[in-house]
Each structure stands twice: as structure tokens, then as C-alpha cells.
Short mmCIF file of C-alpha atoms in Angstrom, two decimals:
data_model
loop_
_atom_site.label_atom_id
_atom_site.label_comp_id
_atom_site.label_asym_id
_atom_site.label_seq_id
_atom_site.Cartn_x
_atom_site.Cartn_y
_atom_site.Cartn_z
CA MET A 1 126.33 109.87 114.00
CA SER A 2 125.20 108.94 110.75
CA HIS A 3 122.68 105.88 110.16
CA ILE A 4 125.31 104.00 108.51
CA ALA A 5 128.09 104.53 110.97
CA ALA A 6 125.57 103.84 113.95
CA ASN A 7 124.60 100.49 111.95
CA THR A 8 121.06 101.50 112.24
CA ASP A 9 120.36 101.77 108.05
CA THR A 10 119.27 98.17 107.86
CA LEU A 11 117.29 96.61 104.61
CA LYS A 12 114.11 95.61 105.97
CA LEU A 13 112.36 92.88 103.81
CA TYR A 14 109.27 91.65 105.01
CA ASP A 15 109.73 91.02 108.89
CA GLU A 16 113.42 90.35 108.58
CA GLU A 17 116.61 92.98 108.35
CA PHE A 18 119.74 92.89 106.58
CA SER A 19 122.78 95.19 106.96
CA SER A 20 123.78 94.58 103.67
CA ARG A 21 121.92 96.06 100.49
CA PHE A 22 123.74 93.40 98.19
CA LEU A 23 122.17 90.55 96.97
CA LEU A 24 124.46 88.15 95.01
CA GLY A 25 123.78 85.18 92.80
CA THR A 26 125.83 81.90 93.04
CA ALA A 27 125.92 81.05 89.07
CA LEU A 28 128.21 81.64 86.69
CA TYR A 29 132.02 81.82 88.64
CA ARG A 30 134.69 79.99 87.31
CA SER A 31 135.29 77.65 90.72
CA PRO A 32 133.08 76.93 93.83
CA LEU A 33 136.03 78.67 95.58
CA GLN A 34 135.95 81.54 93.77
CA MET A 35 132.00 81.59 94.39
CA SER A 36 132.73 81.39 98.06
CA GLU A 37 135.24 84.05 97.85
CA SER A 38 133.27 86.36 95.82
CA ILE A 39 130.33 85.86 98.49
CA GLN A 40 132.70 86.87 101.21
CA ALA A 41 133.97 89.83 99.42
CA SER A 42 130.63 91.14 98.89
CA GLY A 43 129.53 91.20 102.57
CA THR A 44 125.93 90.00 101.44
CA GLN A 45 123.75 88.25 103.63
CA PHE A 46 121.45 86.91 100.81
CA ILE A 47 122.40 84.86 98.19
CA THR A 48 120.09 83.52 95.26
CA LEU A 49 120.21 79.86 94.03
CA SER A 50 118.33 77.51 92.06
CA LEU A 51 117.15 73.68 91.41
CA ARG A 52 117.90 71.86 88.02
CA GLN A 53 117.30 68.37 86.67
CA GLN A 54 120.45 66.48 87.88
CA ASN A 55 121.29 62.55 87.69
CA PRO A 56 121.67 60.63 90.63
CA GLU A 57 125.49 60.17 89.68
CA GLN A 58 126.09 64.11 89.72
CA ASN A 59 127.07 65.11 93.27
CA ASP A 60 127.51 68.73 92.43
CA GLY A 61 124.32 69.46 94.11
CA GLU A 62 125.40 68.27 97.68
CA ALA A 63 129.02 69.64 97.26
CA PHE A 64 127.44 72.96 96.30
CA TRP A 65 125.05 72.79 99.03
CA GLN A 66 128.00 72.35 101.67
CA LEU A 67 129.80 75.46 100.26
CA ILE A 68 126.58 77.29 100.52
CA LYS A 69 125.67 76.52 103.94
CA ASP A 70 129.38 77.50 104.87
CA THR A 71 128.63 81.17 103.50
CA GLY A 72 125.98 81.48 106.49
CA CYS A 73 124.08 83.76 104.16
CA LYS A 74 120.02 83.39 103.96
CA LEU A 75 118.93 81.76 100.92
CA LEU A 76 116.63 83.04 98.40
CA PRO A 77 115.80 80.45 95.76
CA ASN A 78 114.80 81.65 92.38
CA THR A 79 112.34 80.36 89.53
CA ALA A 80 114.48 80.99 86.74
CA GLY A 81 113.22 79.78 83.46
CA CYS A 82 109.59 79.19 84.65
CA LYS A 83 107.34 80.40 81.64
CA SER A 84 103.97 79.87 83.55
CA ALA A 85 102.50 80.62 86.99
CA LYS A 86 101.89 77.05 87.57
CA GLU A 87 105.45 76.32 86.62
CA ALA A 88 107.07 78.92 88.84
CA ILE A 89 104.60 78.13 92.17
CA ASN A 90 105.84 74.44 91.66
CA LEU A 91 108.99 75.31 91.40
CA ALA A 92 108.57 77.66 94.24
CA GLU A 93 107.28 74.69 96.53
CA MET A 94 110.14 72.42 95.69
CA SER A 95 112.36 74.85 97.12
CA ARG A 96 110.61 75.85 99.94
CA GLU A 97 110.84 72.14 100.71
CA LEU A 98 114.52 71.47 99.79
CA PHE A 99 116.07 74.91 101.42
CA ASP A 100 113.71 75.20 103.91
CA THR A 101 112.67 78.87 103.33
CA PRO A 102 109.50 80.86 102.59
CA TRP A 103 111.88 83.02 100.57
CA VAL A 104 111.60 82.87 96.80
CA LYS A 105 112.67 85.17 93.82
CA LEU A 106 109.77 84.88 91.78
CA GLU A 107 110.82 84.72 88.05
CA VAL A 108 108.27 84.17 85.02
CA ILE A 109 109.53 84.77 81.94
CA GLY A 110 107.71 85.95 79.15
CA ASP A 111 110.28 86.23 76.33
CA ASP A 112 113.02 84.13 75.67
CA TYR A 113 115.41 86.69 74.05
CA ASN A 114 115.52 89.60 76.19
CA LEU A 115 114.32 87.17 79.31
CA GLN A 116 111.47 89.98 80.37
CA PRO A 117 109.28 89.13 82.93
CA ASP A 118 105.72 87.81 81.97
CA PRO A 119 103.39 90.33 84.06
CA PHE A 120 100.43 88.38 83.29
CA GLU A 121 101.58 85.26 85.21
CA LEU A 122 103.87 86.85 87.62
CA VAL A 123 101.08 88.43 89.31
CA ILE A 124 99.00 85.21 89.25
CA ALA A 125 102.11 83.52 90.91
CA ALA A 126 102.68 86.05 93.30
CA THR A 127 99.11 86.07 94.47
CA GLU A 128 98.91 82.56 94.88
CA LEU A 129 102.43 82.33 96.91
CA ILE A 130 101.85 84.71 99.04
CA LYS A 131 98.50 82.97 99.98
CA ARG A 132 100.38 80.16 100.72
CA GLY A 133 102.86 81.75 102.93
CA PHE A 134 105.82 82.81 100.66
CA LYS A 135 107.86 85.79 101.14
CA VAL A 136 107.71 86.91 97.49
CA LEU A 137 110.30 88.90 95.91
CA PRO A 138 109.19 89.18 92.19
CA TYR A 139 111.36 90.13 89.43
CA CYS A 140 109.46 92.19 87.42
CA THR A 141 109.71 95.04 84.83
CA ASP A 142 109.60 98.82 85.77
CA ASP A 143 105.81 99.31 84.79
CA LEU A 144 104.51 101.08 87.36
CA VAL A 145 101.01 99.12 87.23
CA LEU A 146 102.41 96.12 87.09
CA CYS A 147 104.08 96.87 90.21
CA LEU A 148 100.95 98.64 91.96
CA ARG A 149 99.35 95.16 91.09
CA LEU A 150 102.15 92.96 92.78
CA LEU A 151 101.84 95.02 95.78
CA ASP A 152 98.04 94.63 95.38
CA ALA A 153 98.74 90.53 95.47
CA GLY A 154 100.50 91.03 98.78
CA CYS A 155 104.38 91.35 97.68
CA GLU A 156 105.93 93.52 100.50
CA ALA A 157 108.97 94.40 98.44
CA LEU A 158 109.56 94.55 94.53
CA MET A 159 112.42 93.72 92.32
CA PRO A 160 112.57 95.87 89.05
CA TRP A 161 115.00 95.13 86.17
CA GLY A 162 117.40 97.81 85.61
CA ALA A 163 118.11 96.15 81.93
CA PRO A 164 117.22 92.68 80.83
CA ILE A 165 119.35 89.52 82.44
CA GLY A 166 123.41 89.33 81.88
CA THR A 167 123.43 92.59 79.67
CA GLY A 168 125.19 94.76 82.07
CA ARG A 169 123.42 97.77 80.35
CA GLY A 170 122.40 99.44 83.85
CA LEU A 171 119.47 101.77 84.37
CA MET A 172 118.01 101.50 80.94
CA ASN A 173 114.91 103.47 81.97
CA LYS A 174 115.51 106.12 84.35
CA TYR A 175 112.22 107.93 84.09
CA GLN A 176 110.21 104.73 84.65
CA LEU A 177 112.48 103.90 87.63
CA LYS A 178 112.52 107.37 89.29
CA THR A 179 108.65 107.03 89.08
CA LEU A 180 108.45 103.93 90.51
CA ARG A 181 110.54 105.21 93.45
CA GLU A 182 108.30 108.25 94.02
CA ARG A 183 105.15 106.02 93.78
CA ILE A 184 106.17 103.14 95.72
CA ASP A 185 106.75 103.48 99.58
CA ARG A 186 108.05 99.86 99.73
CA PRO A 187 111.63 98.29 99.33
CA LEU A 188 112.54 98.15 95.51
CA ILE A 189 115.68 96.26 94.51
CA ILE A 190 117.42 96.81 91.07
CA ASP A 191 117.30 93.34 89.74
CA ALA A 192 119.24 92.47 86.90
CA GLY A 193 120.90 94.20 84.23
CA LEU A 194 123.79 95.93 86.23
CA GLY A 195 127.22 95.89 84.94
CA SER A 196 129.28 98.06 86.62
CA PRO A 197 129.62 99.30 90.33
CA SER A 198 129.02 103.17 89.07
CA GLN A 199 125.51 101.75 87.82
CA ALA A 200 124.99 100.05 91.57
CA ALA A 201 125.69 103.19 93.07
CA ALA A 202 123.41 105.33 90.86
CA ALA A 203 120.30 103.11 91.29
CA LEU A 204 121.21 103.57 95.51
CA GLU A 205 121.57 107.21 95.09
CA MET A 206 118.03 107.39 93.39
CA GLY A 207 116.44 105.68 96.43
CA PHE A 208 116.34 102.30 95.45
CA ASP A 209 116.97 99.95 98.56
CA GLY A 210 119.14 97.31 97.13
CA VAL A 211 120.69 95.51 94.19
CA LEU A 212 120.78 91.96 93.32
CA LEU A 213 123.19 90.89 90.46
CA ASN A 214 125.50 88.03 89.41
CA THR A 215 126.78 88.36 86.04
CA ALA A 216 128.55 91.44 86.60
CA VAL A 217 130.63 90.03 89.37
CA ALA A 218 130.98 86.17 88.36
CA LYS A 219 131.74 87.16 84.95
CA ALA A 220 134.75 89.65 85.99
CA ASP A 221 138.13 89.24 84.99
CA ASP A 222 138.40 89.01 89.03
CA PRO A 223 135.20 88.32 90.59
CA VAL A 224 136.48 88.37 94.37
CA LEU A 225 137.90 92.13 93.73
CA MET A 226 134.45 93.20 91.60
CA ALA A 227 132.38 91.85 94.19
CA ARG A 228 134.11 94.03 96.91
CA ALA A 229 133.92 97.12 94.33
CA PHE A 230 130.27 96.54 94.14
CA SER A 231 129.89 96.50 97.85
CA LEU A 232 131.61 99.99 98.03
CA ALA A 233 129.71 101.37 95.56
CA ILE A 234 126.34 100.37 97.00
CA GLU A 235 127.52 101.66 100.38
CA ALA A 236 128.21 105.02 98.61
CA GLY A 237 125.42 105.32 96.66
CA ARG A 238 123.00 104.65 99.90
CA SER A 239 125.32 107.40 101.59
CA GLY A 240 124.93 109.67 99.22
CA TYR A 241 121.18 109.29 99.28
CA LEU A 242 120.72 109.59 102.99
CA ALA A 243 123.24 112.47 102.67
CA GLY A 244 121.02 114.41 100.05
CA LEU A 245 121.95 115.19 96.73
CA MET A 246 122.64 118.88 95.92
CA LEU A 247 119.85 120.38 93.14
CA GLN A 248 120.87 120.77 89.85
CA ARG A 249 121.20 123.81 88.12
CA GLN A 250 121.27 125.07 84.52
CA THR A 251 123.70 127.85 85.16
CA ALA A 252 126.96 128.02 87.07
CA SER A 253 127.26 128.54 90.63
CA PRO A 254 130.73 129.48 92.05
CA SER A 255 131.91 127.67 94.99
CA THR A 256 134.81 129.97 96.03
CA PRO A 257 133.32 133.32 97.48
CA VAL A 258 132.88 136.24 94.98
CA LEU A 259 133.66 138.72 97.59
CA GLY A 260 137.01 139.91 98.02
CA GLN A 261 137.96 138.78 94.71
CA PRO A 262 141.47 140.21 93.63
CA PHE A 263 141.59 142.54 90.64
CA TRP A 264 137.99 143.49 90.60
CA HIS A 265 137.21 146.99 91.13
CA GLN A 266 134.10 148.80 90.89
CA MET B 1 104.88 47.42 83.33
CA PRO B 2 104.33 51.27 83.23
CA ARG B 3 106.89 53.41 81.35
CA VAL B 4 107.86 56.83 82.73
CA PHE B 5 110.37 59.48 82.18
CA ILE B 6 112.95 60.43 84.51
CA ASN B 7 114.38 64.16 83.69
CA ASN B 8 113.14 63.04 80.32
CA LYS B 9 114.99 59.53 80.24
CA GLN B 10 112.71 56.45 79.74
CA LEU B 11 112.46 54.11 82.17
CA SER B 12 110.14 50.79 82.81
CA VAL B 13 109.10 50.34 86.08
CA ALA B 14 107.10 47.52 88.08
CA ASP B 15 103.25 47.66 88.24
CA ASN B 16 102.18 49.41 91.45
CA CYS B 17 105.99 51.12 91.81
CA ASN B 18 105.60 54.06 93.98
CA LEU B 19 107.75 57.03 93.95
CA THR B 20 110.05 55.95 97.42
CA GLN B 21 110.62 52.99 95.43
CA LEU B 22 111.37 54.96 92.01
CA ILE B 23 113.90 56.84 94.14
CA GLN B 24 115.89 53.96 95.54
CA ILE B 25 115.80 52.20 92.05
CA THR B 26 117.34 55.03 90.62
CA GLY B 27 119.99 55.81 93.16
CA TYR B 28 118.57 59.37 94.44
CA GLN B 29 117.98 58.01 98.03
CA ASN B 30 119.49 59.83 100.79
CA GLN B 31 120.03 63.06 98.17
CA ARG B 32 119.10 66.48 98.42
CA ILE B 33 116.53 66.40 95.95
CA ALA B 34 112.70 67.61 95.63
CA VAL B 35 110.40 66.09 93.06
CA ALA B 36 107.50 67.00 90.65
CA ILE B 37 105.38 64.63 88.81
CA ASN B 38 103.62 65.96 85.37
CA GLY B 39 104.35 69.45 86.60
CA GLU B 40 102.72 69.17 90.17
CA PHE B 41 105.30 69.24 93.43
CA ILE B 42 104.99 66.07 95.24
CA THR B 43 106.03 66.51 99.35
CA LYS B 44 108.38 63.88 100.53
CA THR B 45 105.36 62.90 103.14
CA GLN B 46 103.39 61.91 99.50
CA TYR B 47 106.33 59.85 98.26
CA THR B 48 105.22 56.31 99.42
CA GLN B 49 101.30 56.79 98.71
CA THR B 50 102.48 58.17 95.28
CA GLN B 51 101.76 55.33 92.63
CA LEU B 52 103.47 55.88 88.98
CA SER B 53 101.28 55.85 86.02
CA GLU B 54 102.25 55.06 82.37
CA ASP B 55 103.96 58.05 80.74
CA ASP B 56 104.37 60.02 83.91
CA ALA B 57 106.91 62.89 83.79
CA ILE B 58 109.11 62.78 86.64
CA ASP B 59 111.34 65.73 87.44
CA ILE B 60 113.79 65.28 90.08
CA VAL B 61 116.02 68.53 91.01
CA LYS B 62 118.94 69.28 93.21
CA PRO B 63 120.51 72.62 94.20
CA ILE B 64 122.78 74.81 91.47
CA GLY B 65 123.84 78.29 91.40
CA GLY B 66 121.38 80.84 90.26
CA GLY B 67 121.18 84.46 89.69
#
């Protein structure tokens, strides 16, 4: 029996296991109901969310919280929008208190136009948060040395980008991503930039352990159906990886036996 | 009366006003919030002993969708 069929193929992040390899965001949906239905259709067990300034009269926060709790998913608060280690550390602390979780999707943005992580501040923030007992999942670029430094800081899993957030451009730099996969024996989740289920399948086929996305589902014409599509693609890609891909060849090789070919005479 | 900024909105508060009192005055009591003052996280257990000062920038945040 295969690992997947036997349900033994789990995603291990820090000391926890997840049967789903799909991490899903909770922003940009057209309605709260659509968000809930998309989460359900995705089969995810781990959802991202955030904190923002709101007036006391705005009751959206509580309504949102109730919906989130009803999903039964584990929560992964992010530090989206933070531009320094100090900001990210403080927002992570606020999230830990409010959501009562040590998990944090650590984002420290270094450029407003492509939302590229600031590698220097990211390592500083990760180092400090790990010391403070957080389970840090850093959103990082596909730079090998940065990833190694994040592992040195104590991160037990990394989340390199496929492409800049919200672009839907897929796996932009496969050479770098393959290098990461070959060199890093820790869970790697492709976070951001995925636009289609086939791109998610490709990431899993390459050996990445999971994907985290939001926009591609929330901005689809039918987010619930797209959530399901990504879920199937992730499972397909993982199965393909575990099954072992054939080696590519430069020349053709017939699949039908040549021996006994009719009309062929020596 | 010190002038403080709550989520970038100006507000004058009584002398010796603490964070618990501010949260009550502004209507955030019993809401799911987290607070920072001048960029530094303040735990709930510190609210009452945290005195507000002139020009304090207070961030009060609530849950929202995120990616």
C-alpha cells in the first residue's frame, strides 16, 4: 500500500504533523461564507491570518474570528507588512497573545514593489523569535545562503517564494528551487506566487513538502472549486514525487515493443 | 492632559491615565485585541500598570484575513 493510501505520508513541521500539504490564506475572498467554503473544499488544516488596526465599532474582527474558529484549522498568524525585525517581532508577540499560538509566518518585507523579503532583517527576526519559543515559518526568497542562515537561526522549516506575492507567475527560478531542495533536508513549503494548480503540482513533484497560497484561490471565478483543484493538484504532485519520476531523455524510446514489429523484415 | 494617538487618531486623556482605562474609554473593552505602544508589544497583564505619556502612539489591532 502506498504512503498516501496508508495515510502515513504526513507533513511534519516542528513537532506537529499535518495530513494536508496545503496551507491556505484567509484574505481577499468576496464574502466570509466563500472563505469558509473554500477552506473546507481545500482540505487544509493550517490557515494564515493577520492583525490590523481597527476601530472599536468595527465588529468584523470578532465575526471573522468566529468563522475561523469554526473551521477547526490550526492558525498561522503572519507578520505581513512589517519592514523591520523589530516590527515583525512585536507583531508576532501580539499574535501569540491574541491567537494563543506559537506559530508565526514570518514576513519582513524589503521592497514595496515586489514585496521581496528583506533577508538581513528576516534572519535577525527569526533568530530572536526562535529564542522566544516561536515556531517560525519564514517567508524567504530562494537564495540558498539566506535559507542556510535561517536554518542556522533555528528554523525547522522554510517557505521560499515561487514568485512575488499575488503575481501568479509560478515557479520563477527552478534552478534555485531545485538547488534548495537538493541541499536542504528540512521541510520546504513554496509560499507565494503560485497562480494555477499545475504550478502547485510541479512544486510537489520537485520534492517540495507543501504550498501556501491565497490569491490564486480567493481571486478565482469560483474560489471553492479552485480550492478543490489545488488540493487535488497537490496530492497528485506529491504522489508523483513519491512514485519517482522517469529520467528525461534526449532521444525517443518506443514504449510499444519493437520485437515482432509487422512488415519489418531483415 | 496628555495627547496620545490611537491607531493614528489623536485623543486627549486624563493625567495618569493607564492603558486599561484607555481601552475602556475608547470602547475596546471585552474585544479581542492586542496592543503596542510606540512599537513595543504590551501584554494584557501590563495594561493597568502602563501609564500613558504625551505623544504615545498606540496600536490596537484585531484579527483579519491574511495570506
